[in-house]
Coordinates of C-alpha atoms in Angstrom, one line a residue:
X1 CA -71.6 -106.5 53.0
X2 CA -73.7 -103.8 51.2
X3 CA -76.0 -101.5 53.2
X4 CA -79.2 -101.4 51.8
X5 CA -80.2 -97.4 52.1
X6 CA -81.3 -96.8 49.4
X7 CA -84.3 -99.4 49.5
X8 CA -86.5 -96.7 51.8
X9 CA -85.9 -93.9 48.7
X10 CA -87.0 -96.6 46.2
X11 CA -90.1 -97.0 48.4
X12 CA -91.0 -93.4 48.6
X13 CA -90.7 -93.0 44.9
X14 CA -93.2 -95.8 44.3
X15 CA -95.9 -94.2 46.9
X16 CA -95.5 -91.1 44.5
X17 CA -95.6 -93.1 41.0
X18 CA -98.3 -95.3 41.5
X19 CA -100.0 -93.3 44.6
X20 CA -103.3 -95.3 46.2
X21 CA -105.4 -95.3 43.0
X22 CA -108.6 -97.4 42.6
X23 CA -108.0 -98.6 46.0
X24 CA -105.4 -101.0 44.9
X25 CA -102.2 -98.2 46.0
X26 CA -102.3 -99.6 49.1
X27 CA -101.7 -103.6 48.4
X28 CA -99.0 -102.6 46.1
X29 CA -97.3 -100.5 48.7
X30 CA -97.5 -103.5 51.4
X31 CA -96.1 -105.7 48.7
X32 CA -93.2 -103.7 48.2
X33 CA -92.6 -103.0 51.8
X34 CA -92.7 -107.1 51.8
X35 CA -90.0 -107.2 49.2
X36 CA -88.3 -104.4 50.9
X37 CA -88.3 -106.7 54.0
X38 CA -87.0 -109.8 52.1
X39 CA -83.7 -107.8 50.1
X40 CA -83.1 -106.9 53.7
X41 CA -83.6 -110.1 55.4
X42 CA -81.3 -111.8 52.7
X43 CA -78.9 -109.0 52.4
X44 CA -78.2 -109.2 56.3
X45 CA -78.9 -113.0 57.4
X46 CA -77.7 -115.2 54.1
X47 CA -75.3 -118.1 54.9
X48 CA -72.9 -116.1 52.3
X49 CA -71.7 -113.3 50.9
X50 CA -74.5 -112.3 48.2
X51 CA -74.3 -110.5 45.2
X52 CA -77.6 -108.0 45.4
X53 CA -77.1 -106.6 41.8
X54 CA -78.1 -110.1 40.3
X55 CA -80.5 -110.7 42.8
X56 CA -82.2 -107.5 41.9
X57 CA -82.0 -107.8 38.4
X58 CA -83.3 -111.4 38.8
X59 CA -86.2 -110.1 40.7
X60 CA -87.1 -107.3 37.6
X61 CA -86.6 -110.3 35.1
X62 CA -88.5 -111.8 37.1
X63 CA -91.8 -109.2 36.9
X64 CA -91.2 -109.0 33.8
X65 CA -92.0 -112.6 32.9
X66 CA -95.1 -112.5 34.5
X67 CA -96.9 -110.2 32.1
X68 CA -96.5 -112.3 29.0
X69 CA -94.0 -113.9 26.7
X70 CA -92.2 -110.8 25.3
X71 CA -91.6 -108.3 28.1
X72 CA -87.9 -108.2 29.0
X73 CA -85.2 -106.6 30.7
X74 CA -82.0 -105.8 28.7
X75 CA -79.0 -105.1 31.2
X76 CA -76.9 -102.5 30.3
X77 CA -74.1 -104.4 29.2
X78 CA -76.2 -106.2 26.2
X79 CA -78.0 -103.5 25.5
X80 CA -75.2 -102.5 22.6
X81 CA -75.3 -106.2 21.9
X82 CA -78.6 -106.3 21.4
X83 CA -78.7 -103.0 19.0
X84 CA -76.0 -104.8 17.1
X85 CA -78.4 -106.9 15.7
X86 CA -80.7 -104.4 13.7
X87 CA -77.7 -101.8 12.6
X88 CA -74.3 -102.9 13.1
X89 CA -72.2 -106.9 12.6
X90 CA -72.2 -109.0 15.2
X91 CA -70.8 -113.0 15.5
X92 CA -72.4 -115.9 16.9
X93 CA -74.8 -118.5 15.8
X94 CA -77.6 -116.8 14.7
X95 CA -81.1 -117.9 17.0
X96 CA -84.4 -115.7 17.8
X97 CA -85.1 -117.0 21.2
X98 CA -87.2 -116.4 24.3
X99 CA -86.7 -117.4 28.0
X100 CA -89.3 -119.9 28.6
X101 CA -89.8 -122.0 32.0
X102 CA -85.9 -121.4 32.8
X103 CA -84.8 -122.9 29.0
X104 CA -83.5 -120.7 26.1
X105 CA -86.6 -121.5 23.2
X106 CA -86.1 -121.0 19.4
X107 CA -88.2 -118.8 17.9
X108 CA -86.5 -119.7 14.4
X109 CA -83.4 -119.6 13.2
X110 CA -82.5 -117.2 11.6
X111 CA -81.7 -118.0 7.4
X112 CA -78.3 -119.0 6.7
X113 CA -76.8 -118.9 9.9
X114 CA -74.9 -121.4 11.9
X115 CA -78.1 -122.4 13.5
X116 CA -80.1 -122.9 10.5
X117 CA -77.2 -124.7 8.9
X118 CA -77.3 -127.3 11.7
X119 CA -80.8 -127.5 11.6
X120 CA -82.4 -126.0 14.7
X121 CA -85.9 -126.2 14.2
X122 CA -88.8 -123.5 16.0
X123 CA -89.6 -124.4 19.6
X124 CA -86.3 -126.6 20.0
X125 CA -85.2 -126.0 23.7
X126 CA -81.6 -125.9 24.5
X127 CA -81.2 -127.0 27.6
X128 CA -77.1 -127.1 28.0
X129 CA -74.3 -125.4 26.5
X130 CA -71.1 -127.0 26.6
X131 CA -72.1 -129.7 29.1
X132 CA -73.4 -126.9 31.3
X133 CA -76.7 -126.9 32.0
X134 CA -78.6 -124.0 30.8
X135 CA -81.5 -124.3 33.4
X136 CA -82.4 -120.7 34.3
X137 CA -79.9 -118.8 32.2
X138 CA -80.5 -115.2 32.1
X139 CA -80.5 -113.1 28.8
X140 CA -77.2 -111.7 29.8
X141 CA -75.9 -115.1 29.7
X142 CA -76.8 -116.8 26.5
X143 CA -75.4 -113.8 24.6
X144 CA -72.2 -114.2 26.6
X145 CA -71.9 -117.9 26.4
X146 CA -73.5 -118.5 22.4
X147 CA -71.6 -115.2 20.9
X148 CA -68.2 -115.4 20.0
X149 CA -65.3 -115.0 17.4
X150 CA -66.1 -116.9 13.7
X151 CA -64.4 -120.1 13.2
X152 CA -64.7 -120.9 17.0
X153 CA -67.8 -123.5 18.3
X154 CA -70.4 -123.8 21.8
X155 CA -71.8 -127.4 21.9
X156 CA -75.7 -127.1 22.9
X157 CA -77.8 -130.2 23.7
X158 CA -81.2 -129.7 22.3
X159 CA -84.8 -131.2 23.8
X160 CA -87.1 -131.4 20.8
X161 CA -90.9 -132.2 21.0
X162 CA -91.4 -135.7 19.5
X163 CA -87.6 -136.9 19.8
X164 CA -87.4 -139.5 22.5
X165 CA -83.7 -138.2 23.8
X166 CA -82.4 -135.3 24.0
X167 CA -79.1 -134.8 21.2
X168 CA -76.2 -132.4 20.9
X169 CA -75.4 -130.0 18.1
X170 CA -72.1 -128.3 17.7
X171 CA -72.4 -125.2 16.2
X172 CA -69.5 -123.3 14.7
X173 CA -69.9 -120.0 15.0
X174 CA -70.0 -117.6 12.0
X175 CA -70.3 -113.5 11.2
X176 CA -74.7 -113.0 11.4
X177 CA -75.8 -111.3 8.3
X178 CA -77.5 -107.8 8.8
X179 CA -78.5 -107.4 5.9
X180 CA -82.3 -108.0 5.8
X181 CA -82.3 -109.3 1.9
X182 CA -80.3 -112.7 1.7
X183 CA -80.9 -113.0 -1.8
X184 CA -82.8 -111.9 -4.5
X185 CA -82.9 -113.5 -8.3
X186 CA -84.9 -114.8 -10.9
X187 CA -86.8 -117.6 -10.6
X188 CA -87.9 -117.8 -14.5
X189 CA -88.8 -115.5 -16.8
X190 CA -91.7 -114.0 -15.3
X191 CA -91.4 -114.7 -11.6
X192 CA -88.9 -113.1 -9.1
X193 CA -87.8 -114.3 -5.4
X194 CA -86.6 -112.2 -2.8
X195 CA -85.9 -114.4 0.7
X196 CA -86.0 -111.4 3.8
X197 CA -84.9 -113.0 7.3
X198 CA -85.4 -110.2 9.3
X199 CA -87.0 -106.4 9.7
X200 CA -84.4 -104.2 10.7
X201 CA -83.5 -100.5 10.1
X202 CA -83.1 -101.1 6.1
X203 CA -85.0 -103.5 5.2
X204 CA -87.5 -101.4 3.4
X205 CA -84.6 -100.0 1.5
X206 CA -83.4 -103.3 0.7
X207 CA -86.4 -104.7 -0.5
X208 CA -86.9 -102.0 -2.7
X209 CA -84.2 -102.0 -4.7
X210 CA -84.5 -105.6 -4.8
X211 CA -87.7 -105.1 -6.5
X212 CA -86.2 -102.7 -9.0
X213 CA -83.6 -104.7 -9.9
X214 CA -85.9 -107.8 -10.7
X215 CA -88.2 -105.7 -12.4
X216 CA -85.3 -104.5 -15.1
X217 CA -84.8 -108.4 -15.4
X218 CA -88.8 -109.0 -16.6
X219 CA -90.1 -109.1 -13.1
X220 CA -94.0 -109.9 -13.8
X221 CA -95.0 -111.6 -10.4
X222 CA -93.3 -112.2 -7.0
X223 CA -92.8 -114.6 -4.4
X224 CA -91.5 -113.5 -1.2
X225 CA -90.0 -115.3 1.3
X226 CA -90.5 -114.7 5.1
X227 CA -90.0 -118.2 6.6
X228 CA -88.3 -118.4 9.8
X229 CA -88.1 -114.3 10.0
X230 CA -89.1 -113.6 13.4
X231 CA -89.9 -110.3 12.8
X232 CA -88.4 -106.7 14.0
X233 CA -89.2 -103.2 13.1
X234 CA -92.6 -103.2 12.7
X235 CA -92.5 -99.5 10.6
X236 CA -90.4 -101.4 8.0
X237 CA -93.3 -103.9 8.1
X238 CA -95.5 -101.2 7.1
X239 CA -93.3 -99.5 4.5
X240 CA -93.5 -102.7 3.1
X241 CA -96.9 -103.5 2.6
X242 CA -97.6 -99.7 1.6
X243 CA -95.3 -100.6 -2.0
X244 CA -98.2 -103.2 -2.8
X245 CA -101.3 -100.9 -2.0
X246 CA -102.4 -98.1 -4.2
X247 CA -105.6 -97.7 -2.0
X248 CA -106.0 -95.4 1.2
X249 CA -106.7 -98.3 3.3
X250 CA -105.3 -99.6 6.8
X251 CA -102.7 -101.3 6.8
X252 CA -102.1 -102.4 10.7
X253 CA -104.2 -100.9 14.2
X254 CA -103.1 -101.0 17.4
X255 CA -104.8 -100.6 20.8
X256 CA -103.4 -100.0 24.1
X257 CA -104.0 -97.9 27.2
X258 CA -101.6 -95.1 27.4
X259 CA -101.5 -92.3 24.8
X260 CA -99.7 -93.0 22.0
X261 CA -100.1 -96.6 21.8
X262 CA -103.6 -97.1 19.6
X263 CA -102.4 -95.6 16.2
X264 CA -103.7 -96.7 12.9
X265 CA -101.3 -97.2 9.8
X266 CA -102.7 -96.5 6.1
X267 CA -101.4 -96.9 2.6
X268 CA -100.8 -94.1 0.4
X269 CA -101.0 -93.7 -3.1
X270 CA -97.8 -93.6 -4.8
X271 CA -97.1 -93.6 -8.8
X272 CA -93.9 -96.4 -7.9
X273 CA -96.8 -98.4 -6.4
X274 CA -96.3 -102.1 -7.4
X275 CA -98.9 -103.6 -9.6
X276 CA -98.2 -107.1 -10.2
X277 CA -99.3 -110.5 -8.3
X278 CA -97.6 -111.4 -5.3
X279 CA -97.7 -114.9 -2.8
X280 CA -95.8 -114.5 0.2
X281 CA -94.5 -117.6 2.1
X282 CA -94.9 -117.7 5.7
X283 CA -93.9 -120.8 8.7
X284 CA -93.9 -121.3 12.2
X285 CA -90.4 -119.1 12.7
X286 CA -92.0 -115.9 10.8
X287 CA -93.3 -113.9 13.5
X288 CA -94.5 -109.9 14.3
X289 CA -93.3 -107.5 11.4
X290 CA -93.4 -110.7 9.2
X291 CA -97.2 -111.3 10.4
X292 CA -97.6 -107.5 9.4
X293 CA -96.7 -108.1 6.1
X294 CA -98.6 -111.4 5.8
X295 CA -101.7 -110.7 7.2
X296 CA -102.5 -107.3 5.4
X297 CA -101.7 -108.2 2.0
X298 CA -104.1 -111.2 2.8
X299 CA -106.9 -109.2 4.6
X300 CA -106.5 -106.2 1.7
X301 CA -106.9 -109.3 -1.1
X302 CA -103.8 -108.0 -2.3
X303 CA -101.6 -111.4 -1.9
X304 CA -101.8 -115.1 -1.6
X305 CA -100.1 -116.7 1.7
X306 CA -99.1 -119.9 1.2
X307 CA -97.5 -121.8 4.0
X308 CA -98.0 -122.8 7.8
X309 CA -99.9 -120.9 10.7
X310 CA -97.0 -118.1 11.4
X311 CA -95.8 -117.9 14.6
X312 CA -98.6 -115.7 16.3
X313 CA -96.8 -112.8 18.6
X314 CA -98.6 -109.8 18.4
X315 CA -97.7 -107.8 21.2
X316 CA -96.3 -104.3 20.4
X317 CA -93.2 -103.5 23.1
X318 CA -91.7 -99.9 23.6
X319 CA -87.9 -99.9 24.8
X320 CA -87.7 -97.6 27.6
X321 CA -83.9 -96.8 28.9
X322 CA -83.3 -97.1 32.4
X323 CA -81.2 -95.1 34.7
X324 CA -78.6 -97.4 35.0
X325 CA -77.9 -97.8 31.0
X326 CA -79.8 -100.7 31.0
X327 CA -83.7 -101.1 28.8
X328 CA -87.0 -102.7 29.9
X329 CA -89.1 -103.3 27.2
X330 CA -92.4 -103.5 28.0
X331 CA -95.5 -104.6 25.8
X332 CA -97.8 -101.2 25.8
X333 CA -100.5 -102.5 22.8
X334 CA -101.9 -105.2 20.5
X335 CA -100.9 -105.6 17.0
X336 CA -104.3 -105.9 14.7
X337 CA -104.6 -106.8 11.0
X338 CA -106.6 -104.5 8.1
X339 CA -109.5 -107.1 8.9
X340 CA -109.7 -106.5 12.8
X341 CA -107.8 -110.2 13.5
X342 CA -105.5 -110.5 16.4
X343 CA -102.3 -111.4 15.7
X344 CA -101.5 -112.6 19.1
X345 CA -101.8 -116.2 20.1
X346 CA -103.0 -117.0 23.9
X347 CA -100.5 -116.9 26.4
X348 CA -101.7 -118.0 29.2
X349 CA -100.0 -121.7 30.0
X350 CA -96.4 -120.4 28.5
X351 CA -95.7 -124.4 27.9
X352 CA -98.1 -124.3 25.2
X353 CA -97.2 -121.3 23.7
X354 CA -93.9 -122.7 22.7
X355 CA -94.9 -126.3 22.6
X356 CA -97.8 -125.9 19.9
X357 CA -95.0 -124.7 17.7
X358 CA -92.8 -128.0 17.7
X359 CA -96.2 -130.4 16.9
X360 CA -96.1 -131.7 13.4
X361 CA -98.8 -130.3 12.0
X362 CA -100.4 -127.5 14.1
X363 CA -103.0 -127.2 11.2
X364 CA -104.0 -131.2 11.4
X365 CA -104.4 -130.4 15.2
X366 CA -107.3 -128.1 14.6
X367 CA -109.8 -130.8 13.1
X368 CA -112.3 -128.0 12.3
X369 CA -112.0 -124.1 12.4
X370 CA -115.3 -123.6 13.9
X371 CA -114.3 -122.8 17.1
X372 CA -111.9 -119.9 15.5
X373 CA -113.4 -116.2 15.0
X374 CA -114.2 -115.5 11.0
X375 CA -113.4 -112.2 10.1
X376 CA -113.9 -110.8 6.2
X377 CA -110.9 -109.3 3.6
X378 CA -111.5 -106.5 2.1
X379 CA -113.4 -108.1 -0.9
X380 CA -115.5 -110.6 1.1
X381 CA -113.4 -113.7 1.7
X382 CA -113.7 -115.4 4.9
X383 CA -110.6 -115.3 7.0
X384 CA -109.8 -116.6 10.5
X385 CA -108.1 -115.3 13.8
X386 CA -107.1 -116.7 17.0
X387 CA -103.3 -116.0 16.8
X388 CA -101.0 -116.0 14.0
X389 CA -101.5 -115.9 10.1
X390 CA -103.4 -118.7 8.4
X391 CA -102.3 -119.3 5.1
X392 CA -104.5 -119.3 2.5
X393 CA -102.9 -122.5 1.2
X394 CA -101.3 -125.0 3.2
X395 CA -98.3 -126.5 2.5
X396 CA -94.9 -127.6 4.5
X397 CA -91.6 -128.8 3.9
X398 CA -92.2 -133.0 3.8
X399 CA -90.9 -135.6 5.8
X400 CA -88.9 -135.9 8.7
X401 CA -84.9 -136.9 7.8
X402 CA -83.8 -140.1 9.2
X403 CA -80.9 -140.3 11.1
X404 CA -78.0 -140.7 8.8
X405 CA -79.6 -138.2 6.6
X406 CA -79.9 -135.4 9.7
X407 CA -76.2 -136.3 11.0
X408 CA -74.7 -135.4 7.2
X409 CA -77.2 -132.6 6.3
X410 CA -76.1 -131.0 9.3
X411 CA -73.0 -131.6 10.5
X412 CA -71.1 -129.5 12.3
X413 CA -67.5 -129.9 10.1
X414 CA -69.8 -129.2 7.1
X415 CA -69.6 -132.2 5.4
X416 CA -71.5 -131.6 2.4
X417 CA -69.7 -128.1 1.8
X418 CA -66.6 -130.0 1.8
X419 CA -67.0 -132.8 -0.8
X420 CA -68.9 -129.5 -2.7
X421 CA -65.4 -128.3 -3.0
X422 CA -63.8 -131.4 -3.9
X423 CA -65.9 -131.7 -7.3
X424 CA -66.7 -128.6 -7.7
X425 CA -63.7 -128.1 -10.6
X426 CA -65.1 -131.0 -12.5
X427 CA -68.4 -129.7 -12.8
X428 CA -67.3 -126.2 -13.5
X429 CA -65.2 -127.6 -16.3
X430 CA -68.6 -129.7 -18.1
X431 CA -70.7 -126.4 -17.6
X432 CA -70.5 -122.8 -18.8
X433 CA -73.5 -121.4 -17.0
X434 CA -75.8 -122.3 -14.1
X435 CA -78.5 -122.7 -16.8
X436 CA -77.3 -125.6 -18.4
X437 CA -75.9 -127.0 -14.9
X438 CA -79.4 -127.0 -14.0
X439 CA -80.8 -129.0 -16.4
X440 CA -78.5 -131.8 -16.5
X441 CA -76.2 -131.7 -13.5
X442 CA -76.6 -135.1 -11.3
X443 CA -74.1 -136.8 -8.6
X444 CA -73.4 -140.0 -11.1
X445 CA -72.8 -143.8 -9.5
X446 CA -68.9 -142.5 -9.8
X447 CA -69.0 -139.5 -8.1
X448 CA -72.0 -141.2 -5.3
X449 CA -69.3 -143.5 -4.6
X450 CA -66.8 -140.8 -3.7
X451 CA -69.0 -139.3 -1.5
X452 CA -69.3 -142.1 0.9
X453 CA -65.7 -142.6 0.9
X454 CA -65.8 -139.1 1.6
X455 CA -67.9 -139.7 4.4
X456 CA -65.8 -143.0 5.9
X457 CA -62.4 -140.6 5.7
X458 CA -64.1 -138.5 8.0
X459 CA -65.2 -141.1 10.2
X460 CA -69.0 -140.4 9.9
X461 CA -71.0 -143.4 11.5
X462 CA -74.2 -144.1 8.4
X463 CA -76.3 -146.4 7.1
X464 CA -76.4 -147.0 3.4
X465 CA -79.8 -147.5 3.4
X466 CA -80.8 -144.5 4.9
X467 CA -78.6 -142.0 3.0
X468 CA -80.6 -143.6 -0.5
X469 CA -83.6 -143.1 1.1
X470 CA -82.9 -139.4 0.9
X471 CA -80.7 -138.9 -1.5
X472 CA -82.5 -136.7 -4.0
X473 CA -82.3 -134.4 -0.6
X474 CA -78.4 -134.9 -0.2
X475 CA -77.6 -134.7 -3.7
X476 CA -79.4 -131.5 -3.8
X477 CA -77.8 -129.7 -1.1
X478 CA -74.8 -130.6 -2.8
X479 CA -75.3 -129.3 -6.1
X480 CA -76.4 -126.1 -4.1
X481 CA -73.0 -126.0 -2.7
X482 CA -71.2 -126.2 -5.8
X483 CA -73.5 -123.7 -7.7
X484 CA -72.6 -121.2 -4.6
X485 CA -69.1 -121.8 -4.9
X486 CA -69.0 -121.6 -8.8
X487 CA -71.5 -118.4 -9.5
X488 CA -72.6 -117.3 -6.1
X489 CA -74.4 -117.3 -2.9
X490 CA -77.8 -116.1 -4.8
X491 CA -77.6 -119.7 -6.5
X492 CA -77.7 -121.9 -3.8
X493 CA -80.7 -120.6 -3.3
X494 CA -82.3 -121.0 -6.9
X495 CA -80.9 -124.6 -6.5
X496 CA -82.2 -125.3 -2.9
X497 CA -85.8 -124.1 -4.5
X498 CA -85.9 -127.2 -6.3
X499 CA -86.7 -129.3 -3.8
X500 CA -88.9 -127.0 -2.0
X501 CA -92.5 -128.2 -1.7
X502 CA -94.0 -124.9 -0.4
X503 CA -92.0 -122.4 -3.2
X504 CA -92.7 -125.1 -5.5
X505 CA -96.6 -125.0 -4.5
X506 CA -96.4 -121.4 -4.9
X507 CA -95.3 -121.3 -8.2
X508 CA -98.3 -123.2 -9.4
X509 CA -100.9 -120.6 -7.8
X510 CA -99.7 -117.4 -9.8
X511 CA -102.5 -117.3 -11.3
X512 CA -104.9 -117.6 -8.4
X513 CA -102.8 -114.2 -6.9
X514 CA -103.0 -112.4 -10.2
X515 CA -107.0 -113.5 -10.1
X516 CA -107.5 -111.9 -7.0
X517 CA -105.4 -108.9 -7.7
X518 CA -107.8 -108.1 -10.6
X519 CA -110.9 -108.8 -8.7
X520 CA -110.2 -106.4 -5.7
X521 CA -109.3 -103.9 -9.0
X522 CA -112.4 -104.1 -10.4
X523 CA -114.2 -103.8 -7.0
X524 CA -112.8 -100.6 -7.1
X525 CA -114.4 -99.6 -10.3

């Protein structure tokens, strides 16, 4: 059994860090003597051999959680895991997530990932993995148990908010894209769309000479897409917003206590500065850097938002390395947009922090904003705070699938992909270029037919009647599949935009953006 001698060092360093200040020195130094007495008490007296390491860690995970939602430990062996995931390849299935009440909680998954493909939604819960329950899992854990080679699959069981039962997604695990752009094209002649589905150490790069690619195609607005990116760098954030501002004005604020952690971020002029109308798309999944972008090109009347209330974290953590190679990261400041709105959304009752994500309609749920703080944009209009991004246009992806229509959509054997294939040298012989696919491709009675004998010879279980009730969906996502596997990734995307209600929204308030654009130029006058 371990002796415990070091416990009376680790007691003496806390008199000296945190010393009897303010008169509360002394309750913190009886606590830890009380926590000192329980290691001890447990370390000599349990019914079994204990392993104190975990315990110990449990108990800084543990601290940890009680300051809010995004203060965490990182052990030292996924500390290189974690890295992976903003500058190197990594292969799993592809989640933003927090520990909340015990259960691993989407933030959003992240675009075109094994998780998005199966259609994990923000604030599902997963509450086994592989018939294991996943009550209390540590951080350590998931990574261990959800990583793993491509081609190989974790079963999770999934509580959702609204769905009676709980249900079980296999997810076949897949290489996670690092790169930051996932596509970039031409929507029509005037409008470009670039998709981002994450802020990491390029992204700023990437976006750039995604822009300057577009432009040499005729680039004359843009739409860019941040759903479901939870966020990361937050400089990249700023180096972002700063190619749409010619202005000296601020861009983000922070306040904290400790020096170094209230800095304010400005724009500079810059000849490359980007001059033309931009709407930027935002959900419940795009969170932190992506409520950066959002919220300063609103508050600085420089872009339209269109979209749902973003995700609301606005907490500003610094990594600090321990001695031990492992990482605490530990929120030291408050994100704050151009306007003076916090980002943020209360925290207090953690099971509403995650749950208010997962409701319908979070907007409906707020019958009036009166009771919501009004803060001004730069050239007058009136926008509101109280945690996360309000769009200046509403608008959501409709209707909720029925159950035939979620079990093929999403299927773990990619079922659609696969009857993609099996047509896909038909339609490539009837059509020389996406263009003309476009216009006049369709899934005819012939071809509708095969697919649900496609479906019986792989021993789906469907109703008819709900698979026409959404077929215009299904038949979509096919034709995405096939324009993929005929021209390219970047079309599946141009073809998925056709049935999607907020990009499609978007498209028909250009003008309002390019409006706005030249009234905060003339204010300027």
């Amino acid at each position: 059994m371990r002796k415990m001698k070091y416990i009376p060092y680790i007691l003496i360093c806390f008199m000296l860090l945190f010393g009897f200040k303010a008169g509360i020195g002394r309750d913190q130094f009886e606590k830890m003597k009380t926590l000192t007495q329980v290691i001890r008490l447990v370390n000599d007296n349990y019914v079994e051999d204990v392993d104190m390491n975990n315990i110990l860690e449990g108990a800084i995970i543990g601290l940890l959680d009680e300051l809010d939602p995004h203060s965490s430990y990182i052990s030292s062996e996924q500390f290189d895991m974690i890295d992976e995931q903003f500058s190197g390849e990594f292969e799993g299935i592809g989640i933003e997530f927090s520990i909340l009440e015990g259960y691993i909680t989407v933030i959003s998954p992240i675009p075109g990932t094994p998780s998005d493909r199966a259609g994990l939604q923000t604030g599902d819960k997963i509450v086994s993995i592989n018939n294991k329950s996943a009550y209390k899992i540590t951080q350590k854990d998931v990574i261990k148990k959800l990583r793993g080679p491509k081609g190989s699959h974790v079963d999770v069981t999934i509580s959702r908010l609204g769905v009676d039962e709980d249900f079980e997604v296999r997810l076949i695990r897949d290489k996670i894209p690092i790169v930051s752009v996932l596509t970039a094209f031409m929507i029509d002649d005037e409008t470009g769309y670039i998709k981002v589905n994450r802020f990491s150490k390029t992204t700023a790069k990437e976006v750039k000479e995604a822009l300057n690619n577009l432009e040499k195609n005729g680039m004359e607005q843009l739409l860019l897409d941040l759903r479901n990116n939870g966020g990361g760098m937050m400089d990249q954030a700023i180096n972002i917003v700063d190619m749409f501002i010619s202005t000296q004005d601020t861009i983000l604020f922070t306040k904290g206590k400790i020096p170094g952690s209230s800095e304010v971020y400005r724009s500079s002029w810059n000849r490359s500065d980007k001059k033309y109308p931009i709407i930027v798309l935002i959900n419940r999944g795009s969170a932190s850097a992506s409520e950066i972008v959002s919220g300063a090109l609103q508050d600085l009347d420089r872009g339209i938002v269109i979209g749902e209330t973003s995700f609301g974290k606005g907490l500003v953590q610094r990594q600090y390395e321990l001695m031990d190679g492992s990482a605490a990261r530990i929120t030291i400041a408050r994100y704050y947009t151009p306007s003076g709105r916090l980002i943020q959304r209360p925290y207090e009752d953690l099971r509403d922090y995650y749950n208010d994500l997962s409701k319908n309609n979070r907007e409906a749920s707020d019958s009036s904003l009166a009771g919501k703080p009004k803060y001004k944009t730069k050239g007058g209009r009136t926008v509101y705070g109280g945690g996360g991004i309000i769009p200046d246009i509403y608008s959501e992806q409709l209707t909720e699938l029925n159950k035939s229509t979620t079990k093929i959509l999403f299927h773990p054997e990619r079922i659609i992909f696969k009857f993609a294939e099996e047509i896909k040298k038909e339609i490539q012989n009837q059509y020389n270029n996406y263009n003309h696919f476009s216009k006049e491709c369709k899934i005819d009675n012939k071809k509708k037919k095969r697919f649900f004998i496609h479906l019986k010879d792989k021993d789906i279980d469907f109703e008819k009647e709900e698979i026409e009730e959404f077929w215009s969906e299904i038949e979509n996502r096919i034709l995405a599949n096939v324009a993929s596997s005929i021209w390219g990734k970047e079309f599946q995307y141009k073809q998925l935009l056709k049935q999607d209600k907020p990009a499609l929204d978007a498209l028909n308030h250009f003008q309002d953006a390019r409006n706005l654009l030249n009234s905060s130029k003339n204010s300027l006058k």
